[in-house]
mmCIF file of C-alpha atoms in Angstrom:
data_model
loop_
_atom_site.group_PDB
_atom_site.id
_atom_site.type_symbol
_atom_site.label_atom_id
_atom_site.label_comp_id
_atom_site.label_asym_id
_atom_site.label_seq_id
_atom_site.Cartn_x
_atom_site.Cartn_y
_atom_site.Cartn_z
ATOM 1 C CA UNK F 28 90.189 163.914 154.800
ATOM 2 C CA UNK F 29 92.071 160.473 155.109
ATOM 3 C CA UNK F 30 89.993 157.868 153.534
ATOM 4 C CA UNK F 31 91.298 154.293 153.575
ATOM 5 C CA UNK F 32 89.718 151.079 152.181
ATOM 6 C CA UNK F 33 90.905 147.541 152.388
ATOM 7 C CA UNK F 34 89.307 144.819 150.444
ATOM 8 C CA UNK F 35 89.722 141.437 148.664
ATOM 9 C CA UNK F 36 90.966 141.836 145.087
ATOM 10 C CA UNK F 37 88.068 139.672 143.910
ATOM 11 C CA UNK F 38 85.364 141.269 146.189
ATOM 12 C CA UNK F 39 82.675 143.265 143.910
ATOM 13 C CA UNK F 40 82.247 145.738 146.970
ATOM 14 C CA UNK F 41 85.865 146.537 146.879
ATOM 15 C CA UNK F 42 85.947 147.690 143.363
ATOM 16 C CA UNK F 43 82.749 149.775 144.008
ATOM 17 C CA UNK F 44 84.320 151.624 146.780
ATOM 18 C CA UNK F 45 87.628 152.046 144.903
ATOM 19 C CA UNK F 46 85.889 153.496 141.926
ATOM 20 C CA UNK F 47 83.733 155.811 144.355
ATOM 21 C CA UNK F 48 87.035 157.066 145.918
ATOM 22 C CA UNK F 49 88.587 157.602 142.586
ATOM 23 C CA UNK F 50 85.476 159.599 141.488
ATOM 24 C CA UNK F 51 85.033 161.693 144.533
ATOM 25 C CA UNK F 52 88.976 162.464 144.297
ATOM 26 C CA UNK F 53 88.248 163.864 140.762
ATOM 27 C CA UNK F 54 85.124 165.527 141.492
ATOM 28 C CA UNK F 55 86.192 166.884 144.891
ATOM 29 C CA UNK F 56 89.624 167.645 144.240
ATOM 30 C CA UNK F 57 91.986 167.807 147.267
ATOM 31 C CA UNK F 58 89.017 166.766 149.645
ATOM 32 C CA UNK F 59 90.298 163.228 150.077
ATOM 33 C CA UNK F 60 93.591 161.630 150.937
ATOM 34 C CA UNK F 61 92.830 158.365 149.535
ATOM 35 C CA UNK F 62 94.797 154.944 150.427
ATOM 36 C CA UNK F 63 93.424 151.794 148.624
ATOM 37 C CA UNK F 64 94.589 148.374 149.471
ATOM 38 C CA UNK F 65 93.737 145.489 147.107
ATOM 39 C CA UNK F 66 94.441 142.177 149.096
ATOM 40 C CA UNK F 67 94.729 138.485 148.372
ATOM 41 C CA UNK F 68 92.454 136.153 150.385
ATOM 42 C CA UNK F 69 95.375 135.304 152.779
ATOM 43 C CA UNK F 70 96.320 138.926 153.016
ATOM 44 C CA UNK F 71 92.682 139.826 153.731
ATOM 45 C CA UNK F 72 92.529 137.148 156.572
ATOM 46 C CA UNK F 73 95.777 138.399 158.157
ATOM 47 C CA UNK F 74 94.598 142.016 157.949
ATOM 48 C CA UNK F 75 91.188 141.284 159.484
ATOM 49 C CA UNK F 76 92.846 139.223 162.387
ATOM 50 C CA UNK F 77 95.218 142.157 162.919
ATOM 51 C CA UNK F 78 92.240 144.581 162.862
ATOM 52 C CA UNK F 79 90.053 142.631 165.149
ATOM 53 C CA UNK F 80 92.947 142.547 167.851
ATOM 54 C CA UNK F 81 93.562 146.493 167.250
ATOM 55 C CA UNK F 82 89.743 147.387 167.501
ATOM 56 C CA UNK F 83 88.967 144.724 170.256
ATOM 57 C CA UNK F 84 86.163 142.855 169.055
ATOM 58 C CA UNK F 85 84.386 145.402 166.923
ATOM 59 C CA UNK F 86 84.970 143.181 163.930
ATOM 60 C CA UNK F 87 84.228 139.827 165.294
ATOM 61 C CA UNK F 88 81.119 139.468 163.060
ATOM 62 C CA UNK F 89 82.570 141.198 160.020
ATOM 63 C CA UNK F 90 81.864 138.891 157.105
ATOM 64 C CA UNK F 91 82.216 141.312 154.241
ATOM 65 C CA UNK F 92 85.419 141.535 151.706
ATOM 66 C CA UNK F 93 85.697 145.408 151.922
ATOM 67 C CA UNK F 94 86.404 147.434 155.036
ATOM 68 C CA UNK F 95 86.629 151.270 154.889
ATOM 69 C CA UNK F 96 87.878 153.986 157.262
ATOM 70 C CA UNK F 97 87.566 157.691 157.288
ATOM 71 C CA UNK F 98 90.129 159.540 159.401
ATOM 72 C CA UNK F 99 90.920 156.329 160.990
ATOM 73 C CA UNK F 100 87.318 155.487 162.088
ATOM 74 C CA UNK F 101 85.800 152.453 160.627
ATOM 75 C CA UNK F 102 82.705 153.362 158.227
ATOM 76 C CA UNK F 103 82.088 149.634 157.641
ATOM 77 C CA UNK F 104 81.798 147.560 154.340
ATOM 78 C CA UNK F 105 81.195 148.722 150.866
ATOM 79 C CA UNK F 106 77.458 149.783 151.389
ATOM 80 C CA UNK F 107 78.170 151.600 154.461
ATOM 81 C CA UNK F 108 80.890 153.558 152.641
ATOM 82 C CA UNK F 109 78.442 154.359 149.822
ATOM 83 C CA UNK F 110 75.826 155.617 152.294
ATOM 84 C CA UNK F 111 78.783 157.763 153.867
ATOM 85 C CA UNK F 112 79.661 159.200 150.364
ATOM 86 C CA UNK F 113 76.068 159.972 149.536
ATOM 87 C CA UNK F 114 75.595 161.859 152.817
ATOM 88 C CA UNK F 115 78.719 163.711 152.639
ATOM 89 C CA UNK F 116 79.179 164.292 148.959
ATOM 90 C CA UNK F 117 75.796 163.699 147.474
ATOM 91 C CA UNK F 118 77.052 160.968 145.581
ATOM 92 C CA UNK F 119 74.875 158.427 143.952
ATOM 93 C CA UNK F 120 76.241 155.214 141.963
ATOM 94 C CA UNK F 121 74.285 154.337 138.903
ATOM 95 C CA UNK F 122 76.402 151.452 137.787
ATOM 96 C CA UNK F 123 74.906 147.857 137.685
ATOM 97 C CA UNK F 124 76.497 145.126 139.950
ATOM 98 C CA UNK F 125 77.707 143.345 136.955
ATOM 99 C CA UNK F 126 80.162 146.270 136.226
ATOM 100 C CA UNK F 127 81.798 145.698 139.602
ATOM 101 C CA UNK F 128 81.666 141.923 138.956
ATOM 102 C CA UNK F 129 83.590 142.236 135.698
ATOM 103 C CA UNK F 130 86.063 144.772 137.345
ATOM 104 C CA UNK F 131 86.754 142.334 140.258
ATOM 105 C CA UNK F 132 87.314 139.416 137.798
ATOM 106 C CA UNK F 133 89.684 141.349 135.584
ATOM 107 C CA UNK F 134 91.632 142.525 138.629
ATOM 108 C CA UNK F 135 91.997 138.938 139.974
ATOM 109 C CA UNK F 136 92.998 137.616 136.523
ATOM 110 C CA UNK F 137 95.584 140.285 136.205
ATOM 111 C CA UNK F 138 96.769 139.418 139.753
ATOM 112 C CA UNK F 139 97.066 135.945 138.811
ATOM 113 C CA UNK F 140 99.094 136.874 135.664
ATOM 114 C CA UNK F 141 101.796 138.611 137.376
ATOM 115 C CA UNK F 142 105.035 137.439 136.031
ATOM 116 C CA UNK F 143 106.588 137.691 139.330
ATOM 117 C CA UNK F 144 104.537 135.129 140.866
ATOM 118 C CA UNK F 145 103.936 131.427 139.912
ATOM 119 C CA UNK F 146 100.398 129.962 140.241
ATOM 120 C CA UNK F 147 100.514 126.244 140.866
ATOM 121 C CA UNK F 148 97.830 123.497 141.823
ATOM 122 C CA UNK F 149 97.906 120.290 143.587
ATOM 123 C CA UNK F 150 94.778 117.833 143.003
ATOM 124 C CA UNK F 151 93.597 115.451 145.768
ATOM 125 C CA UNK F 152 92.017 112.008 145.306
ATOM 126 C CA UNK F 153 90.779 109.438 147.977
ATOM 127 C CA UNK F 154 90.034 106.061 146.944
ATOM 128 C CA UNK F 155 90.804 107.161 143.324
ATOM 129 C CA UNK F 156 88.034 109.634 143.177
ATOM 130 C CA UNK F 157 88.850 113.430 142.868
ATOM 131 C CA UNK F 158 88.005 115.448 146.066
ATOM 132 C CA UNK F 159 89.391 118.938 145.288
ATOM 133 C CA UNK F 160 92.116 121.163 144.213
ATOM 134 C CA UNK F 161 94.230 123.437 146.159
ATOM 135 C CA UNK F 162 95.815 126.513 144.396
ATOM 136 C CA UNK F 163 99.000 127.846 145.461
ATOM 137 C CA UNK F 164 100.220 131.523 144.550
ATOM 138 C CA UNK F 165 104.083 131.401 144.944
ATOM 139 C CA UNK F 166 106.209 134.577 145.237
ATOM 140 C CA UNK F 167 109.177 133.742 143.183
ATOM 141 C CA UNK F 168 110.199 137.310 143.355
ATOM 142 C CA UNK F 169 110.582 137.058 147.116
ATOM 143 C CA UNK F 170 111.680 133.252 147.525
ATOM 144 C CA UNK F 171 112.999 132.079 143.892
ATOM 145 C CA UNK F 172 114.641 128.926 145.351
ATOM 146 C CA UNK F 173 111.649 127.700 147.299
ATOM 147 C CA UNK F 174 109.335 128.391 144.545
ATOM 148 C CA UNK F 175 111.780 126.366 142.145
ATOM 149 C CA UNK F 176 111.614 123.650 144.339
ATOM 150 C CA UNK F 177 108.304 123.487 145.035
ATOM 151 C CA UNK F 178 107.186 123.491 141.458
ATOM 152 C CA UNK F 179 109.711 120.743 140.517
ATOM 153 C CA UNK F 180 108.196 118.580 143.375
ATOM 154 C CA UNK F 181 104.651 119.177 142.056
ATOM 155 C CA UNK F 182 105.904 117.992 138.596
ATOM 156 C CA UNK F 183 105.232 114.355 137.484
ATOM 157 C CA UNK F 184 108.615 114.283 135.881
ATOM 158 C CA UNK F 185 110.630 114.815 139.077
ATOM 159 C CA UNK F 186 112.595 112.092 140.600
ATOM 160 C CA UNK F 187 111.358 113.068 143.988
ATOM 161 C CA UNK F 188 107.614 114.312 143.719
ATOM 162 C CA UNK F 189 104.500 115.065 145.580
ATOM 163 C CA UNK F 190 102.652 112.894 143.006
ATOM 164 C CA UNK F 191 101.028 109.769 144.927
ATOM 165 C CA UNK F 192 102.337 111.012 148.284
ATOM 166 C CA UNK F 193 100.350 110.763 151.268
ATOM 167 C CA UNK F 194 98.767 113.612 153.317
ATOM 168 C CA UNK F 195 99.387 112.230 156.851
ATOM 169 C CA UNK F 196 97.858 114.932 159.109
ATOM 170 C CA UNK F 197 94.521 116.637 158.367
ATOM 171 C CA UNK F 198 93.463 119.029 160.980
ATOM 172 C CA UNK F 199 89.544 120.079 160.310
ATOM 173 C CA UNK F 200 89.283 123.906 159.785
ATOM 174 C CA UNK F 201 93.108 123.882 160.342
ATOM 175 C CA UNK F 202 95.904 122.700 157.715
ATOM 176 C CA UNK F 203 96.917 119.584 155.996
ATOM 177 C CA UNK F 204 100.341 118.224 156.252
ATOM 178 C CA UNK F 205 102.032 115.971 153.649
ATOM 179 C CA UNK F 206 104.584 115.424 150.950
ATOM 180 C CA UNK F 207 106.885 113.050 152.841
ATOM 181 C CA UNK F 208 107.531 111.399 149.742
ATOM 182 C CA UNK F 209 110.302 109.180 151.227
ATOM 183 C CA UNK F 210 108.473 107.576 154.195
ATOM 184 C CA UNK F 211 104.934 108.798 153.834
ATOM 185 C CA UNK F 212 104.425 109.540 157.686
ATOM 186 C CA UNK F 213 105.871 112.983 158.099
ATOM 187 C CA UNK F 214 108.889 112.010 159.914
ATOM 188 C CA UNK F 215 111.338 112.148 157.062
#
């Protein structure tokens, strides 16, 4: 039986379902053909958008960070999968939620510490008051020159840099555009 789970790497329910699938694979050897996909937030949004188009609206209200399928059919979120596992295999999970929270925190920490990725940040201020921080995960194993250039531009020591540059376009619930350290208007 094909069992597939997709979930945010830092979602507690994802780790609950992942562990349930691993347990069922051991206790019911050969009964499951598991496929487990841990996704970053960005990858999750991309996956969810693709699934919404594929399944045609069945997922528009889906707010959880974990999605499980059996034989290609949507089971639902983590709780839905656990109900399915209980009905199908009499599986009952007695682990406390704090256990899955610890697993998700460790998995996310391990993901961020991946030596093939660079994690950098940019702090934003308005009228000299801090308003937030953006964290960027850079894939130097895929685009090493782009990562090196971006990291250099974030450095306060660089000749050309993003420090004190202006965000010249902000689209609410969309994106920000900035980094024109030459003209400040986005046309350079």
